[in-house]
Amino acid sequence: MSKYITTPIYYVNGEAHIGHAYTTFIADTMARYERLKGEDTFFLTGTDEHGQKIEESAVKAGKQTQEFADEISAKFKNLWDEFGISYDKFIRTTDEAHMKGVQKAFEVMVAKGDIYKDFYEGHYCVSCETFFPETQLVDGEFCPDCGRTTSVVKEESYFFKLSKYEDRLLEHYEANPEFIMPKSRASEVVNFVKGGLRDLSVTRTSFSWGVKMPKSIGDDKHVMYVWLDALLNYVTALGYGTDEAQMDYWPADVHFVGKDILRFHAIYWPAFLMSLDLPLPKHIGAHGWWTRDGEKMSKSKGNVVSPKEVADAYGVENLRYFMLREVPFGQDGDFSQRAFIDRINSELSNDLGNLLNRIIGMSGKYSDFVIDSKDVEKYHAKELAKMNEVLDSLDVFMENLQTHRYLEELWRLFAIGNGVIQEYEPWVKMKNNQEDEALATVALVANILARAAVMLHPVMPETTKTIADALSFEISQESYQELVIDKKLLKLFNIKKVPPLFPRIEEPLMAEAPKAEPNPPKEEKKEEKSPKNEDNLIEIGQFFETSLKVGTVVEAEEVPKSKKLLKLQVDLGEEKPRQVVAGIKEFYSAGDLVNTQVCVVANLKPAKLMGMMSEGMLLAAKDEDGLCLIRPEKPKKAGTPIG
């Protein structure tokens, strides 16, 4: 049985960050796990290199676009090679075979009547390479995803009949509840589709850096929309549109993606595949974002985590373990050096590393480093049963992409190993001439370490090779079958001395991130979960997660070159006023707002609008008669909560 696992292809407008590393680590772990089980596995990663943003970034760098893409793509590939990522193919969207496959797909869609030519006018975000309807914009101007200014663009375009597939998509979600993982993310996709799908513009004429139109279309001024181009990499990598050599791997078992691109993978991509009459992937696994010490990472804050810097300081395998253990798949994670060091010292050094060292030390002292499993079943049937129970439970966690639970359960084996040493005290038994029992305990722990090393191998492949070498076996499909599936014990062997696997770390090995200014206190989150329903109803606790406050405008000025923006300084009862950039210039003058009160969303993540940081959002209502701010009926103290 074959398996096909992919990362998203990473956009070459910047170097790899910790989020890229997390996606790649989890995909690599899954691929290694499937290979360990004997599955014929194909693992794909690569880079996305087309679009207006790349063209503009190359100009800023003073380089030809292809040269710029080559350099950034090589940095991704070199980093994954340095990290030992076991990909089978590294695809680039500038590869000739990929571009031919995209052109073939376009021709198939045209022949099916799913693509037509028309004009498009809408708000376009260059950074996100996406059009947004005005109803989704922030303050009528700014991208809802990245906060940057959008531009009104009107151009000729070819459209994909996305609306045609609305019902089929909803049917597929209902029939395949595990299509989107974790399941908690499925509702946002379903609700988006139920809200109505508009046909998708799939070509551009405003720039030239992209896949050219097929010659059969005869329209050279158009290039492919970057998301149509990029998503097709999952099948062009297997030969779609060219030699079809590896299409037997399709459909994909898991596409691993960040939650910010779930909509493209769970709506656009399945619709494209339906048009091409290709099977849909089995799962779309959407993970969360990473923060640093509780703060969103940004270059301006100087707190972006470089995976290479972390790996150079702490080791790539320690980084793999930390990221896969620290956060439940699908939720946001936080990178903290203190949390990282704690896991290295407690779980890796104490639980695993010290256990191996104890067994090496005892076997050297008691049996000249010879370990024999002949009496393990006689004296430790209870512990063997516990070990086998753990081993049998692991597969379901990996199937559900829950690596944190997989590792949490796996660590029960080390608890068993450390526990039996404490309980049976082999050193006491040696003094009491109970040598068989003492050596059986040592052999039991050696077998626990061997089986744990096999199952830890997909997460920490190099570390577990060292453990296996110390225990005189190799980790392979065969040893997985013998030790994990068939539950056989290690044969007579000589254990080898190895240096400490995880030396303790006393102080952070990297510079700490700059401390951010304290945010206003948030309302305490409620633990109750909201009921599942289709009307987007929320509980009162969810409402109180939003901090609304009365603010007094102390300064106001127009933003140069903007028709809509005013820059306000708003007193919220804090040490200093908040800067709020609001798109209300068409309805209010700066002078009219000074010394008046407004209602502010106070715990919104700061965003940049036209290069200026906005630290809140004003509440307003807008209809056909215009916009008006929501204000308190009577003057209130600045910072008064609204509830």
XYZ file of C-alpha atoms in Angstrom:
643
model
C 0.000 0.000 0.000
C 1.395 3.414 -0.953
C 1.343 6.642 1.058
C 1.712 10.206 -0.206
C 2.546 13.010 2.239
C 3.188 16.661 1.418
C 4.129 19.961 2.973
C 2.848 23.121 1.335
C 5.356 24.545 -1.091
C 6.974 27.519 0.608
C 6.784 30.983 -0.915
C 10.223 32.345 -1.831
C 9.726 35.921 -0.627
C 11.806 35.239 2.489
C 13.902 32.655 4.289
C 12.540 29.748 6.314
C 11.096 30.548 9.748
C 10.064 28.342 12.652
C 6.582 27.757 11.204
C 8.075 26.323 8.004
C 10.264 24.055 10.126
C 7.280 22.790 12.148
C 5.285 21.859 9.043
C 8.303 20.121 7.564
C 9.160 18.272 10.777
C 5.667 16.879 11.200
C 5.436 15.796 7.544
C 8.888 14.208 7.734
C 7.917 12.391 10.934
C 4.768 11.024 9.303
C 6.721 9.871 6.229
C 9.351 8.153 8.367
C 6.640 6.497 10.454
C 4.922 5.062 7.372
C 8.222 3.787 5.972
C 9.026 2.165 9.310
C 5.750 0.258 9.032
C 6.745 -0.919 5.566
C 4.531 1.410 3.524
C 5.754 2.592 0.118
C 5.858 6.307 0.931
C 6.416 9.371 -1.235
C 7.182 12.627 0.609
C 7.022 15.936 -1.270
C 8.160 19.430 -0.357
C 9.384 22.392 -2.380
C 8.991 26.075 -3.184
C 6.308 28.313 -4.711
C 8.052 30.856 -6.943
C 5.561 32.752 -9.108
C 3.368 35.805 -8.642
C 3.481 39.566 -8.391
C 4.971 39.542 -4.890
C 8.037 37.618 -6.068
C 8.427 39.907 -9.062
C 8.351 42.959 -6.789
C 10.681 41.411 -4.201
C 13.238 40.683 -6.905
C 13.121 44.288 -8.085
C 13.701 45.520 -4.515
C 16.663 43.150 -4.221
C 18.063 44.418 -7.525
C 18.031 40.972 -9.109
C 16.455 39.186 -12.014
C 13.312 37.378 -10.879
C 14.606 33.890 -11.724
C 17.916 34.599 -9.985
C 16.060 35.809 -6.888
C 13.811 32.721 -6.850
C 16.811 30.423 -7.349
C 18.621 31.875 -4.343
C 15.714 31.666 -1.897
C 14.622 28.214 -3.101
C 18.175 26.946 -2.610
C 18.156 28.243 0.978
C 15.043 26.214 1.750
C 16.439 23.074 0.115
C 19.831 23.426 1.792
C 18.230 23.917 5.196
C 16.029 20.830 4.826
C 19.086 18.842 3.699
C 21.054 20.102 6.702
C 18.127 19.081 8.935
C 18.063 15.587 7.389
C 14.545 15.913 5.967
C 13.770 12.688 4.101
C 11.842 14.139 1.145
C 11.592 12.088 -2.036
C 11.199 15.133 -4.255
C 11.796 18.861 -3.885
C 9.560 20.542 -6.446
C 9.862 24.100 -7.730
C 7.026 25.810 -9.567
C 9.612 27.115 -12.033
C 10.410 23.505 -13.027
C 9.606 22.921 -16.693
C 7.663 19.721 -15.986
C 5.504 21.468 -13.400
C 4.621 24.321 -15.748
C 3.684 21.866 -18.496
C 1.423 20.030 -16.060
C -0.302 23.287 -15.047
C -0.917 24.161 -18.693
C -2.349 20.685 -19.287
C -4.717 21.093 -16.324
C -5.864 24.471 -17.650
C -6.674 22.914 -21.037
C -8.682 20.120 -19.348
C -10.693 22.665 -17.353
C -11.374 24.738 -20.450
C -12.492 21.662 -22.410
C -14.853 20.768 -19.571
C -16.435 24.215 -19.685
C -15.146 25.143 -16.209
C -13.108 28.157 -17.351
C -14.453 31.235 -19.123
C -13.199 34.731 -19.965
C -14.579 37.943 -18.432
C -13.510 41.112 -16.608
C -12.771 41.318 -12.898
C -12.882 44.370 -10.676
C -12.172 44.075 -6.995
C -9.896 44.799 -4.070
C -6.587 42.984 -4.553
C -3.920 42.311 -1.901
C -0.520 41.889 -3.530
C 0.959 40.328 -0.375
C -1.687 37.593 -0.206
C -2.118 37.346 -4.000
C -5.876 37.391 -3.369
C -8.985 39.390 -4.295
C -11.391 40.237 -1.472
C -14.979 41.510 -1.661
C -15.460 44.880 0.018
C -17.557 43.262 2.744
C -14.483 41.355 3.963
C -12.134 44.364 4.074
C -11.061 46.077 7.277
C -12.280 49.695 7.264
C -13.237 49.225 3.636
C -9.617 49.259 2.506
C -7.338 46.793 4.276
C -6.707 43.102 3.704
C -8.510 40.954 6.315
C -5.615 38.487 6.356
C -2.464 40.631 6.561
C -3.752 44.168 7.251
C -2.025 45.739 4.262
C -3.693 48.204 1.912
C -5.558 46.639 -1.006
C -5.813 48.145 -4.484
C -8.866 48.309 -6.689
C -7.944 46.353 -9.784
C -9.901 45.922 -12.975
C -8.514 43.570 -15.553
C -9.447 40.950 -18.066
C -9.353 37.482 -16.553
C -10.198 33.862 -17.074
C -12.505 32.530 -14.354
C -12.859 29.079 -12.857
C -16.474 28.064 -12.120
C -15.944 27.580 -8.417
C -19.641 28.195 -7.753
C -20.451 25.092 -9.808
C -18.805 22.890 -7.181
C -20.403 24.382 -4.070
C -22.890 21.543 -3.513
C -20.364 18.818 -4.320
C -17.902 20.277 -1.839
C -20.500 20.365 0.928
C -21.492 16.777 0.138
C -17.848 15.720 0.351
C -17.317 17.405 3.726
C -20.409 15.700 5.119
C -19.504 12.282 3.731
C -15.864 12.556 4.864
C -15.802 14.120 8.346
C -12.044 13.537 8.655
C -11.235 15.296 5.376
C -10.186 18.397 7.345
C -8.060 17.740 10.427
C -8.347 18.566 13.201
C -12.128 18.388 12.920
C -12.468 21.658 14.833
C -11.279 23.505 11.727
C -13.903 21.998 9.426
C -16.749 24.282 10.503
C -15.021 27.449 9.283
C -14.594 25.895 5.842
C -18.156 24.562 5.699
C -19.589 27.933 6.761
C -17.502 29.736 4.156
C -18.826 27.477 1.389
C -22.405 27.715 2.681
C -22.059 31.496 2.463
C -21.848 31.112 -1.319
C -18.858 30.639 -3.614
C -17.996 33.157 -6.293
C -16.227 32.114 -9.472
C -12.471 32.433 -9.097
C -10.213 34.622 -11.229
C -7.411 32.274 -12.325
C -5.268 34.441 -14.603
C -3.589 37.846 -14.395
C -2.496 40.427 -16.958
C -0.975 43.002 -14.571
C 2.354 41.147 -14.251
C 4.288 38.566 -16.243
C 6.068 36.344 -13.681
C 3.963 33.203 -13.813
C 3.100 30.108 -15.821
C 2.207 31.140 -19.359
C -1.094 30.218 -20.905
C -1.212 27.042 -23.032
C -0.501 27.721 -26.701
C -3.865 26.170 -27.535
C -5.600 29.100 -25.795
C -3.764 31.675 -27.895
C -3.768 34.451 -25.275
C -0.187 35.377 -24.399
C -0.942 38.403 -22.234
C -2.321 36.211 -19.409
C -0.348 34.245 -16.808
C -1.767 31.750 -14.329
C -3.053 32.850 -10.924
C -0.402 31.817 -8.416
C -2.742 29.617 -6.348
C -3.906 27.614 -9.374
C -0.260 27.160 -10.296
C 0.896 26.302 -6.759
C -1.820 23.841 -5.756
C -1.268 21.738 -8.839
C 2.267 20.941 -7.645
C 0.857 18.013 -5.670
C -0.011 16.182 -8.891
C 2.593 17.614 -11.289
C 5.261 16.279 -8.888
C 3.933 12.807 -9.711
C 4.042 13.453 -13.461
C 0.560 14.836 -14.138
C 0.494 16.371 -17.612
C 3.849 14.880 -18.587
C 4.976 11.270 -18.068
C 2.386 10.313 -15.346
C 5.207 8.130 -13.962
C 4.237 8.252 -10.281
C 0.535 9.036 -10.390
C -0.100 5.715 -8.623
C 0.696 7.563 -5.380
C -2.312 9.833 -5.882
C -4.513 10.648 -3.996
C -2.450 12.191 -1.210
C -2.921 10.775 2.258
C -2.174 14.070 4.025
C -1.523 17.615 2.835
C 0.046 19.394 5.823
C -0.690 23.139 5.723
C -0.821 26.142 8.018
C -4.280 27.288 9.091
C -3.858 30.513 7.091
C -3.966 28.588 3.798
C -6.626 26.058 4.766
C -9.293 27.741 2.614
C -7.184 27.350 -0.524
C -6.501 23.672 0.178
C -9.940 22.674 1.444
C -12.066 24.616 -1.073
C -10.154 25.658 -4.195
C -7.973 22.548 -4.461
C -10.791 19.973 -4.163
C -12.824 21.945 -6.729
C -9.879 21.942 -9.145
C -9.498 18.183 -8.676
C -13.211 17.613 -9.287
C -12.872 19.536 -12.538
C -9.901 17.362 -13.520
C -11.783 14.172 -12.564
C -9.058 13.258 -10.078
C -9.679 11.747 -6.615
C -9.566 14.109 -3.667
C -6.858 13.873 -0.983
C -7.799 11.869 2.086
C -6.885 14.502 4.669
C -5.983 18.193 4.870
C -4.054 18.662 8.117
C -4.106 22.320 9.224
C -1.785 23.314 12.043
C -1.630 26.524 14.055
C 0.862 29.375 14.213
C 3.896 29.819 16.442
C 4.516 32.783 18.712
C 7.621 33.604 20.749
C 7.279 34.026 24.494
C 3.579 34.692 23.966
C 4.116 37.420 21.351
C 3.432 37.310 17.621
C 6.711 37.148 15.719
C 7.647 40.058 13.489
C 10.837 41.473 12.016
C 10.067 44.878 13.498
C 9.953 43.376 17.008
C 13.185 41.475 16.384
C 11.693 38.283 17.813
C 11.503 36.041 14.744
C 12.833 32.560 15.517
C 15.299 31.207 12.982
C 15.128 27.387 12.937
C 18.788 27.202 11.891
C 19.834 29.394 14.815
C 17.890 27.187 17.235
C 19.246 23.982 15.696
C 22.825 25.289 15.815
C 22.399 26.136 19.508
C 20.361 23.189 20.779
C 20.493 20.515 18.071
C 17.984 19.830 15.323
C 16.670 16.636 16.936
C 15.939 18.426 20.200
C 14.086 21.067 18.194
C 12.068 18.381 16.393
C 11.102 16.782 19.684
C 10.140 20.067 21.329
C 7.939 21.302 18.495
C 6.117 18.000 18.004
C 5.651 17.488 21.758
C 4.851 21.030 22.848
C 1.592 21.761 21.045
C -1.530 19.782 20.069
C -1.789 19.648 16.291
C -4.097 22.385 15.047
C -3.536 24.738 17.971
C -1.132 27.666 18.138
C 2.207 26.988 19.814
C 4.662 29.172 21.671
C 8.445 29.005 21.362
C 10.042 29.728 24.711
C 13.663 28.922 25.451
C 12.765 28.184 29.059
C 10.063 25.677 28.034
C 12.478 24.192 25.478
C 15.243 23.788 28.080
C 12.800 22.271 30.583
C 11.756 19.585 28.092
C 15.378 18.799 27.214
C 16.415 18.500 30.849
C 13.386 16.678 32.234
C 12.089 14.494 29.409
C 15.100 13.906 27.195
C 17.954 14.023 29.694
C 16.298 12.658 32.864
C 13.686 10.260 31.499
C 15.474 8.879 28.432
C 19.182 9.695 28.555
C 19.715 8.803 32.207
C 17.774 5.554 31.798
C 20.154 4.406 29.070
C 23.173 5.455 31.135
C 21.879 3.519 34.178
C 21.454 0.340 32.141
C 24.915 0.672 30.621
C 26.392 1.234 34.089
C 24.558 -1.670 35.758
C 25.255 -4.118 32.949
C 28.940 -3.206 33.027
C 29.076 -3.740 36.774
C 26.914 -6.863 36.973
C 27.526 -8.802 33.743
C 30.521 -7.335 31.886
C 28.143 -5.451 29.522
C 26.376 -8.654 28.412
C 22.558 -8.469 28.390
C 20.414 -11.585 28.097
C 16.595 -11.498 27.910
C 16.139 -15.156 28.871
C 14.489 -14.450 32.267
C 12.545 -11.280 31.435
C 9.211 -13.043 30.906
C 9.702 -15.090 34.047
C 10.177 -12.130 36.367
C 8.509 -9.239 34.548
C 5.355 -10.446 32.797
C 3.375 -7.584 34.354
C 5.755 -4.909 33.043
C 5.886 -6.526 29.601
C 2.097 -6.359 29.423
C 2.153 -2.658 30.321
C 4.820 -2.013 27.696
C 2.835 -3.814 25.016
C -0.296 -1.888 25.959
C 1.555 1.374 25.310
C 2.973 0.162 22.007
C -0.458 -0.922 20.789
C -1.933 2.504 21.568
C 0.505 4.600 19.536
C -0.704 4.131 15.981
C -4.048 5.876 16.463
C -2.334 9.057 17.657
C -0.169 9.247 14.544
C -3.170 8.517 12.322
C -4.952 11.498 13.905
C -1.835 13.690 13.476
C -1.602 14.091 17.258
C 2.176 13.893 17.639
C 2.050 15.485 21.089
C -0.170 12.633 22.337
C 1.976 10.077 20.513
C 5.065 11.317 22.359
C 3.237 11.703 25.651
C 2.101 8.064 25.450
C 5.512 6.865 24.269
C 7.121 8.479 27.328
C 5.094 6.096 29.509
C 7.636 3.465 28.461
C 10.471 5.402 30.107
C 8.310 5.829 33.200
C 7.909 2.036 33.283
C 11.679 1.588 32.862
C 12.638 4.031 35.586
C 9.888 2.632 37.793
C 11.069 -0.977 37.685
C 14.614 0.028 38.613
C 13.236 1.926 41.609
C 10.905 -0.905 42.574
C 13.155 -3.947 42.089
C 16.527 -2.370 43.058
C 18.871 -4.653 41.066
C 21.839 -3.580 43.223
C 20.111 -4.994 46.301
C 19.328 -8.264 44.515
C 22.984 -8.611 43.429
C 24.045 -8.264 47.079
C 21.436 -10.875 48.065
C 22.685 -13.378 45.464
C 19.542 -12.942 43.342
C 21.568 -12.402 40.200
C 18.990 -13.858 37.772
C 16.322 -11.447 38.973
C 18.663 -8.443 38.889
C 19.862 -9.195 35.365
C 16.277 -9.802 34.229
C 15.375 -6.279 35.377
C 18.334 -4.827 33.479
C 17.330 -6.804 30.378
C 13.701 -5.676 30.693
C 14.781 -2.023 30.674
C 17.054 -2.667 27.694
C 14.059 -4.078 25.820
C 11.946 -1.078 26.818
C 14.644 1.236 25.474
C 14.905 -0.775 22.250
C 11.175 -0.692 21.514
C 10.898 2.948 22.523
C 13.820 3.811 20.235
C 12.065 2.154 17.294
C 8.895 4.173 17.883
C 10.794 7.399 18.603
C 12.816 6.970 15.408
C 10.434 8.955 13.136
C 10.770 11.956 15.483
C 14.476 11.701 16.378
C 16.100 9.542 13.692
C 19.766 10.212 14.514
C 19.436 10.004 18.289
C 17.602 6.690 18.066
C 20.275 5.275 15.769
C 22.756 5.913 18.582
C 20.497 4.167 21.101
C 19.981 1.210 18.765
C 23.720 0.933 18.130
C 24.343 0.833 21.887
C 21.809 -2.010 22.103
C 23.406 -3.811 19.121
C 20.519 -3.692 16.655
C 19.433 -1.559 13.700
C 16.156 0.301 13.404
C 14.387 -0.906 10.289
C 11.114 -2.318 9.051
C 12.362 -5.728 10.188
C 13.165 -4.648 13.751
C 9.825 -2.805 13.915
C 8.082 -6.052 12.968
C 10.036 -8.160 15.448
C 10.118 -5.860 18.483
C 6.886 -3.872 18.161
C 4.444 -6.044 16.223
C 5.630 -9.548 17.156
C 6.720 -8.419 20.666
C 9.950 -10.426 20.521
C 12.735 -9.719 23.001
C 16.317 -8.753 22.207
C 18.693 -11.622 21.658
C 21.852 -11.979 23.748
C 24.069 -8.959 23.041
C 26.851 -6.745 24.372
C 25.737 -3.220 25.251
C 28.068 -0.385 24.223
C 29.044 2.709 26.133
C 27.837 5.974 24.590
C 28.402 9.584 25.643
C 25.446 11.274 27.384
C 22.742 11.787 24.759
C 21.277 14.955 26.263
C 23.686 17.004 28.393
C 21.794 19.238 30.830
C 21.399 22.875 29.851
C 21.557 25.406 32.674
C 21.235 28.714 30.808
C 19.646 29.780 27.494
C 22.012 29.237 24.572
C 20.492 32.015 22.425
C 19.824 35.692 23.025
C 16.395 36.272 24.508
C 13.776 38.055 22.395
C 13.162 41.747 23.136
C 10.465 42.216 25.741
C 7.236 43.663 24.371
C 5.315 46.363 26.194
C 2.694 44.817 28.455
C -0.746 44.425 26.956
C -3.869 45.433 28.867
C -5.194 42.569 30.999
C -7.535 40.223 29.194
C -10.764 38.899 30.525
C -10.290 35.419 31.970
C -11.176 32.775 29.411
C -13.954 30.394 30.237
C -13.278 26.698 29.939
C -16.711 25.638 28.762
C -16.895 24.691 25.103
C -19.558 26.250 22.964
C -22.216 23.912 21.622
C -21.738 22.751 18.064
C -24.304 24.297 15.767
C -24.640 25.734 12.308
C -25.763 29.255 13.255
C -22.398 30.543 14.572
C -23.951 31.112 18.000
C -21.474 31.778 20.784
C -21.626 31.480 24.535
C -21.287 34.471 26.844
C -17.759 33.396 27.759
C -16.666 33.667 24.140
C -18.083 37.181 23.921
C -16.041 38.264 26.938
C -12.847 37.146 25.244
C -13.153 40.434 23.317
C -12.089 43.418 25.421
C -14.199 46.483 24.549
C -13.372 49.792 26.224
C -14.389 53.447 26.157
C -11.585 55.654 24.856
C -11.063 59.410 24.603
C -9.478 60.752 21.404
C -6.656 63.065 22.519
C -5.040 63.650 19.113
C -6.154 63.138 15.513
C -4.523 63.782 12.162
C -4.995 62.850 8.529
C -2.799 60.177 6.976
C -1.026 61.610 3.912
C -1.839 59.946 0.579
C -4.846 58.125 2.061
C -8.428 58.982 1.160
C -9.854 57.042 4.095
C -7.417 56.962 7.014
C -7.121 59.047 10.151
C -4.421 58.459 12.758
C -5.773 58.800 16.290
C -4.200 58.773 19.738
C -6.813 57.263 22.062
C -6.628 57.345 25.867
C -7.789 53.982 27.257
C -6.766 54.692 30.828
C -3.321 53.174 30.289
C 0.158 54.657 30.810
C 0.073 56.228 27.367
C -2.512 56.621 24.596
C -2.991 53.898 21.964
C -2.442 54.683 18.303
C -5.469 53.628 16.265
C -5.546 53.972 12.481
C -9.155 54.080 11.264
C -10.747 54.334 7.815
C -13.270 57.057 8.736
C -11.819 60.123 6.995
C -14.737 60.302 4.537
C -17.182 60.760 7.423
C -15.209 62.576 10.156
C -12.563 65.274 10.155
C -9.590 65.046 12.487
C -10.625 68.207 14.338
C -14.135 66.907 15.005
C -12.828 63.870 16.873
C -10.428 65.433 19.386
C -11.788 65.242 22.968
C -14.692 63.004 21.902
C -15.204 59.446 23.059
C -15.225 56.231 21.039
C -15.651 52.501 21.652
C -12.493 50.461 21.030
C -11.680 46.763 20.584
C -8.732 46.831 22.973
C -7.269 43.317 22.736
C -6.985 43.102 18.956
C -3.545 42.071 17.724
C -1.657 45.173 16.452
C -1.517 45.481 12.656
C 0.314 47.751 10.243
C -1.785 49.960 7.966
C 0.196 51.953 5.401
C 3.302 51.369 7.493
C 1.720 52.646 10.731
C 0.989 50.440 13.724
C -2.674 50.333 14.741
C -3.300 49.074 18.282
C -7.066 48.744 18.278
C -10.224 49.097 16.206
C -13.109 51.543 16.540
C -16.676 50.271 16.630
C -18.867 51.770 13.916
C -22.046 51.097 11.957
C -22.386 51.594 8.217
C -25.370 51.474 5.884
C -26.536 53.227 2.711
C -26.621 56.560 4.581
C -22.951 56.355 5.537
C -20.882 55.494 8.600
C -21.213 56.576 12.222
C -19.096 55.757 15.229
C -20.582 53.891 18.179
C -20.213 56.171 21.221
C -21.270 56.099 24.893
C -24.510 57.969 25.583
C -22.860 59.870 28.457
C -19.148 60.649 29.069
C -17.334 57.786 30.768
C -13.889 57.458 32.293
C -11.272 56.469 29.710
C -10.725 52.701 29.875
C -14.208 51.870 31.166
C -15.033 48.304 30.062
C -17.982 47.751 27.738
C -20.043 44.635 28.353
